[in-house]
Amino acid sequence: MANKTIQVTADVLGKPQQFTCTQGQEQELYDAVSLLNRRVEEMKNRSTVRNEHNALLMAALHLCHEVNALNKDADNTSSALKTLCEKLRLDEIIRHTSLVICCTILRSGMDLLLQ
């Protein structure tokens, strides 16, 4: 079943804008608009960025930079978890192999005692 899309109006930079989103995702859209509006205001409050267009561009660039950094962190975390899982599997193999060796030695010792 396809997700139903709906029209949502949200104020971006003080002006109402129409967006289409999946029904049930309205709050995420409003949260994203709110974040964008806050970031644009932050950029406008900086002494070097005054007009709305440049503030919007700077806010978008900053948000993209943050997304890239989060993706990089996620990739690093994923890689570290993969390495840890591989080490845990290797440790389990070593434990199992050690147990097999010990059992073999014990059997050999028992065989010698029983002769």
Coordinates of N, CA and C in Angstrom, one line a residue:
M1 N 0.8 -1.2 0.0 CA 0.0 0.0 0.0 C 0.9 1.2 0.0
A2 N 0.6 2.1 -0.9 CA 1.4 3.4 -1.0 C 1.1 4.3 0.1
N3 N 2.1 5.0 0.6 CA 1.9 6.0 1.6 C 1.2 7.2 1.0
K4 N 0.2 7.7 1.8 CA -0.5 8.9 1.3 C 0.2 10.2 1.5
T5 N 0.3 11.0 0.5 CA 1.0 12.3 0.7 C -0.1 13.4 0.9
I6 N 0.3 14.4 1.7 CA -0.6 15.5 2.0 C 0.2 16.8 1.7
Q7 N -0.6 17.9 1.6 CA 0.0 19.3 1.5 C 0.0 19.9 2.9
V8 N 1.2 20.5 3.2 CA 1.4 21.1 4.5 C 1.9 22.5 4.2
T9 N 1.4 23.5 5.0 CA 1.9 24.9 4.9 C 2.8 25.1 6.1
A10 N 4.0 25.7 5.8 CA 4.9 26.1 6.9 C 5.5 27.4 6.6
D11 N 5.8 28.2 7.6 CA 6.4 29.5 7.4 C 7.9 29.3 7.3
V12 N 8.5 29.6 6.1 CA 9.9 29.7 6.0 C 10.3 31.1 5.8
L13 N 11.2 31.6 6.7 CA 11.6 33.0 6.6 C 10.5 33.9 6.7
G14 N 9.4 33.6 7.5 CA 8.3 34.5 7.6 C 7.3 34.4 6.5
K15 N 7.5 33.5 5.5 CA 6.5 33.5 4.4 C 5.9 32.1 4.3
P16 N 4.6 31.9 4.2 CA 4.0 30.6 4.1 C 4.5 29.9 2.8
Q17 N 4.9 28.7 3.0 CA 5.3 27.8 1.8 C 4.5 26.5 1.9
Q18 N 4.2 26.0 0.7 CA 3.5 24.7 0.6 C 4.5 23.6 0.4
F19 N 4.3 22.5 1.1 CA 5.2 21.4 1.0 C 4.3 20.1 0.9
T20 N 4.8 19.1 0.2 CA 4.2 17.8 0.2 C 5.0 16.9 1.1
C21 N 4.3 16.2 1.9 CA 5.0 15.2 2.8 C 4.1 14.0 3.0
T22 N 4.7 12.9 3.4 CA 3.9 11.7 3.7 C 3.1 11.9 5.0
Q23 N 1.8 11.5 4.9 CA 1.0 11.6 6.0 C 1.6 11.0 7.3
G24 N 1.6 11.7 8.4 CA 2.2 11.2 9.6 C 3.6 11.8 9.8
Q25 N 4.1 12.4 8.8 CA 5.5 13.0 8.9 C 5.4 14.6 9.0
E26 N 4.2 15.1 9.3 CA 4.1 16.5 9.4 C 5.0 17.2 10.4
Q27 N 5.1 16.5 11.6 CA 5.9 17.1 12.7 C 7.3 17.2 12.3
E28 N 7.8 16.1 11.6 CA 9.2 16.2 11.2 C 9.5 17.3 10.2
L29 N 8.5 17.6 9.3 CA 8.6 18.7 8.4 C 8.7 20.0 9.2
Y30 N 7.7 20.2 10.1 CA 7.7 21.4 10.9 C 9.0 21.6 11.7
D31 N 9.5 20.5 12.2 CA 10.8 20.6 13.0 C 11.9 21.0 12.1
A32 N 12.0 20.5 10.8 CA 13.0 20.8 9.9 C 12.9 22.3 9.5
V33 N 11.7 22.8 9.3 CA 11.5 24.2 8.9 C 11.9 25.1 10.1
S34 N 11.6 24.6 11.3 CA 12.0 25.4 12.5 C 13.5 25.5 12.6
L35 N 14.2 24.4 12.4 CA 15.6 24.3 12.5 C 16.2 25.3 11.4
L36 N 15.7 25.2 10.2 CA 16.2 26.0 9.1 C 16.0 27.5 9.5
N37 N 14.8 27.9 9.9 CA 14.5 29.3 10.3 C 15.5 29.7 11.4
R38 N 15.8 28.9 12.4 CA 16.7 29.3 13.5 C 18.1 29.5 12.9
R39 N 18.5 28.6 12.1 CA 19.9 28.7 11.5 C 20.0 29.9 10.6
V40 N 19.0 30.2 9.9 CA 19.0 31.5 9.0 C 19.1 32.7 9.9
E41 N 18.4 32.7 11.0 CA 18.5 33.8 12.0 C 19.9 33.9 12.6
E42 N 20.5 32.8 12.9 CA 21.8 32.8 13.4 C 22.8 33.4 12.4
M43 N 22.6 33.0 11.2 CA 23.5 33.6 10.1 C 23.3 35.1 9.9
K44 N 22.0 35.5 10.0 CA 21.7 36.9 9.8 C 22.3 37.8 11.0
N45 N 22.4 37.1 12.2 CA 22.9 37.8 13.3 C 24.4 38.0 13.3
R46 N 25.0 37.2 12.5 CA 26.5 37.4 12.3 C 26.8 38.7 11.5
S47 N 27.8 39.3 11.9 CA 28.1 40.6 11.3 C 28.4 40.5 9.8
T48 N 28.8 39.4 9.3 CA 29.2 39.3 7.9 C 28.0 38.9 6.9
V49 N 27.0 38.4 7.5 CA 25.8 38.0 6.7 C 24.6 38.8 7.0
R50 N 24.1 39.5 6.1 CA 23.0 40.4 6.4 C 21.7 40.1 5.6
N51 N 21.9 39.8 4.3 CA 20.7 39.6 3.5 C 20.2 38.2 3.6
E52 N 18.9 38.0 3.5 CA 18.2 36.7 3.7 C 18.7 35.6 2.8
H53 N 19.0 36.0 1.5 CA 19.5 35.0 0.6 C 20.8 34.4 1.0
N54 N 21.7 35.2 1.3 CA 23.1 34.8 1.8 C 22.9 34.0 3.1
A55 N 22.1 34.5 4.0 CA 21.9 33.8 5.3 C 21.3 32.4 5.0
L56 N 20.4 32.3 4.1 CA 19.8 31.0 3.8 C 20.9 30.0 3.2
L57 N 21.7 30.6 2.3 CA 22.8 29.8 1.7 C 23.8 29.3 2.8
M58 N 24.1 30.2 3.7 CA 25.1 29.8 4.7 C 24.5 28.8 5.7
A59 N 23.2 29.0 6.0 CA 22.5 28.0 6.9 C 22.5 26.7 6.2
A60 N 22.2 26.6 4.9 CA 22.1 25.3 4.2 C 23.5 24.7 4.2
L61 N 24.5 25.5 3.9 CA 25.9 24.9 3.9 C 26.3 24.4 5.3
H62 N 26.0 25.1 6.4 CA 26.3 24.7 7.7 C 25.5 23.4 8.0
L63 N 24.3 23.3 7.6 CA 23.5 22.1 7.9 C 24.1 20.9 7.1
C64 N 24.5 21.1 5.8 CA 25.1 20.1 5.0 C 26.4 19.6 5.6
H65 N 27.2 20.6 6.1 CA 28.4 20.2 6.8 C 28.2 19.3 8.0
E66 N 27.1 19.7 8.8 CA 26.8 18.9 10.0 C 26.3 17.5 9.6
V67 N 25.5 17.4 8.5 CA 25.1 16.1 8.0 C 26.3 15.2 7.6
N68 N 27.2 15.8 6.9 CA 28.4 15.1 6.4 C 29.2 14.6 7.6
A69 N 29.4 15.5 8.6 CA 30.1 15.1 9.8 C 29.4 13.9 10.5
L70 N 28.1 14.0 10.6 CA 27.4 12.9 11.3 C 27.5 11.6 10.5
N71 N 27.4 11.7 9.2 CA 27.6 10.5 8.3 C 29.0 9.9 8.5
K72 N 30.0 10.8 8.6 CA 31.3 10.3 8.8 C 31.4 9.6 10.1
D73 N 30.9 10.2 11.2 CA 30.9 9.6 12.5 C 30.2 8.3 12.5
A74 N 29.0 8.2 11.8 CA 28.3 7.0 11.7 C 29.1 5.9 11.0
D75 N 29.8 6.3 9.9 CA 30.6 5.3 9.2 C 31.8 4.8 10.1
N76 N 32.4 5.7 10.8 CA 33.5 5.3 11.7 C 33.0 4.4 12.8
T77 N 31.8 4.7 13.4 CA 31.2 3.9 14.4 C 30.9 2.5 13.8
S78 N 30.3 2.5 12.6 CA 29.9 1.2 12.0 C 31.2 0.4 11.7
S79 N 32.3 1.0 11.3 CA 33.5 0.3 11.0 C 34.1 -0.2 12.3
A80 N 34.0 0.6 13.4 CA 34.6 0.1 14.7 C 33.7 -1.1 15.2
L81 N 32.4 -1.0 15.1 CA 31.6 -2.1 15.5 C 31.8 -3.4 14.7
K82 N 32.1 -3.2 13.4 CA 32.4 -4.4 12.5 C 33.7 -5.0 13.0
T83 N 34.7 -4.2 13.3 CA 36.0 -4.7 13.7 C 35.8 -5.4 15.1
L84 N 35.0 -4.8 16.0 CA 34.8 -5.4 17.3 C 34.1 -6.8 17.1
C85 N 33.1 -6.8 16.2 CA 32.4 -8.1 16.0 C 33.4 -9.2 15.5
E86 N 34.3 -8.7 14.6 CA 35.2 -9.7 14.0 C 36.2 -10.2 15.1
K87 N 36.6 -9.3 16.0 CA 37.5 -9.7 17.1 C 36.7 -10.6 18.0
L88 N 35.5 -10.3 18.3 CA 34.7 -11.2 19.2 C 34.5 -12.6 18.6
R89 N 34.3 -12.7 17.3 CA 34.2 -14.0 16.6 C 35.6 -14.7 16.7
L90 N 36.6 -13.9 16.5 CA 38.0 -14.5 16.5 C 38.2 -15.1 17.9
D91 N 37.9 -14.3 19.0 CA 38.0 -14.7 20.3 C 37.2 -16.0 20.6
E92 N 36.0 -16.1 20.1 CA 35.2 -17.3 20.2 C 35.9 -18.5 19.6
I93 N 36.4 -18.3 18.4 CA 37.1 -19.3 17.7 C 38.3 -19.8 18.5
I94 N 39.1 -18.9 19.0 CA 40.2 -19.2 19.8 C 39.8 -20.0 21.1
R95 N 38.8 -19.5 21.7 CA 38.3 -20.3 22.9 C 37.8 -21.7 22.6
H96 N 37.1 -21.8 21.5 CA 36.6 -23.1 21.0 C 37.8 -24.0 20.7
T97 N 38.8 -23.5 20.0 CA 40.0 -24.2 19.6 C 40.7 -24.6 20.8
S98 N 40.9 -23.7 21.8 CA 41.6 -24.1 23.0 C 40.9 -25.2 23.8
L99 N 39.6 -25.1 23.8 CA 38.8 -26.2 24.5 C 39.0 -27.5 23.8
V100 N 39.0 -27.5 22.5 CA 39.2 -28.8 21.7 C 40.6 -29.3 22.0
I101 N 41.6 -28.4 22.0 CA 43.0 -28.9 22.3 C 43.1 -29.4 23.7
C102 N 42.5 -28.7 24.7 CA 42.5 -29.2 26.0 C 41.8 -30.6 26.1
C103 N 40.7 -30.8 25.5 CA 40.0 -32.0 25.5 C 40.8 -33.1 24.9
T104 N 41.5 -32.8 23.8 CA 42.3 -33.8 23.1 C 43.5 -34.2 24.0
I105 N 44.1 -33.2 24.7 CA 45.2 -33.5 25.6 C 44.7 -34.4 26.8
L106 N 43.6 -34.0 27.3 CA 43.0 -34.8 28.4 C 42.7 -36.3 28.0
R107 N 42.2 -36.4 26.8 CA 41.9 -37.8 26.3 C 43.2 -38.5 26.1
S108 N 44.2 -37.9 25.6 CA 45.5 -38.5 25.4 C 46.1 -38.9 26.7
G109 N 46.0 -38.0 27.7 CA 46.5 -38.4 29.0 C 45.7 -39.5 29.7
M110 N 44.4 -39.5 29.5 CA 43.6 -40.6 30.0 C 44.0 -41.9 29.3
D111 N 44.2 -41.9 28.0 CA 44.5 -43.1 27.3 C 45.9 -43.6 27.8
L112 N 46.8 -42.8 28.1 CA 48.1 -43.2 28.6 C 48.0 -43.8 30.0
L113 N 47.1 -43.2 30.8 CA 46.9 -43.7 32.2 C 46.2 -45.1 32.2
L114 N 45.3 -45.3 31.2 CA 44.5 -46.5 31.1 C 45.3 -47.7 30.5
Q115 N 46.5 -47.4 29.9 CA 47.2 -48.5 29.2 C 48.0 -49.3 30.2

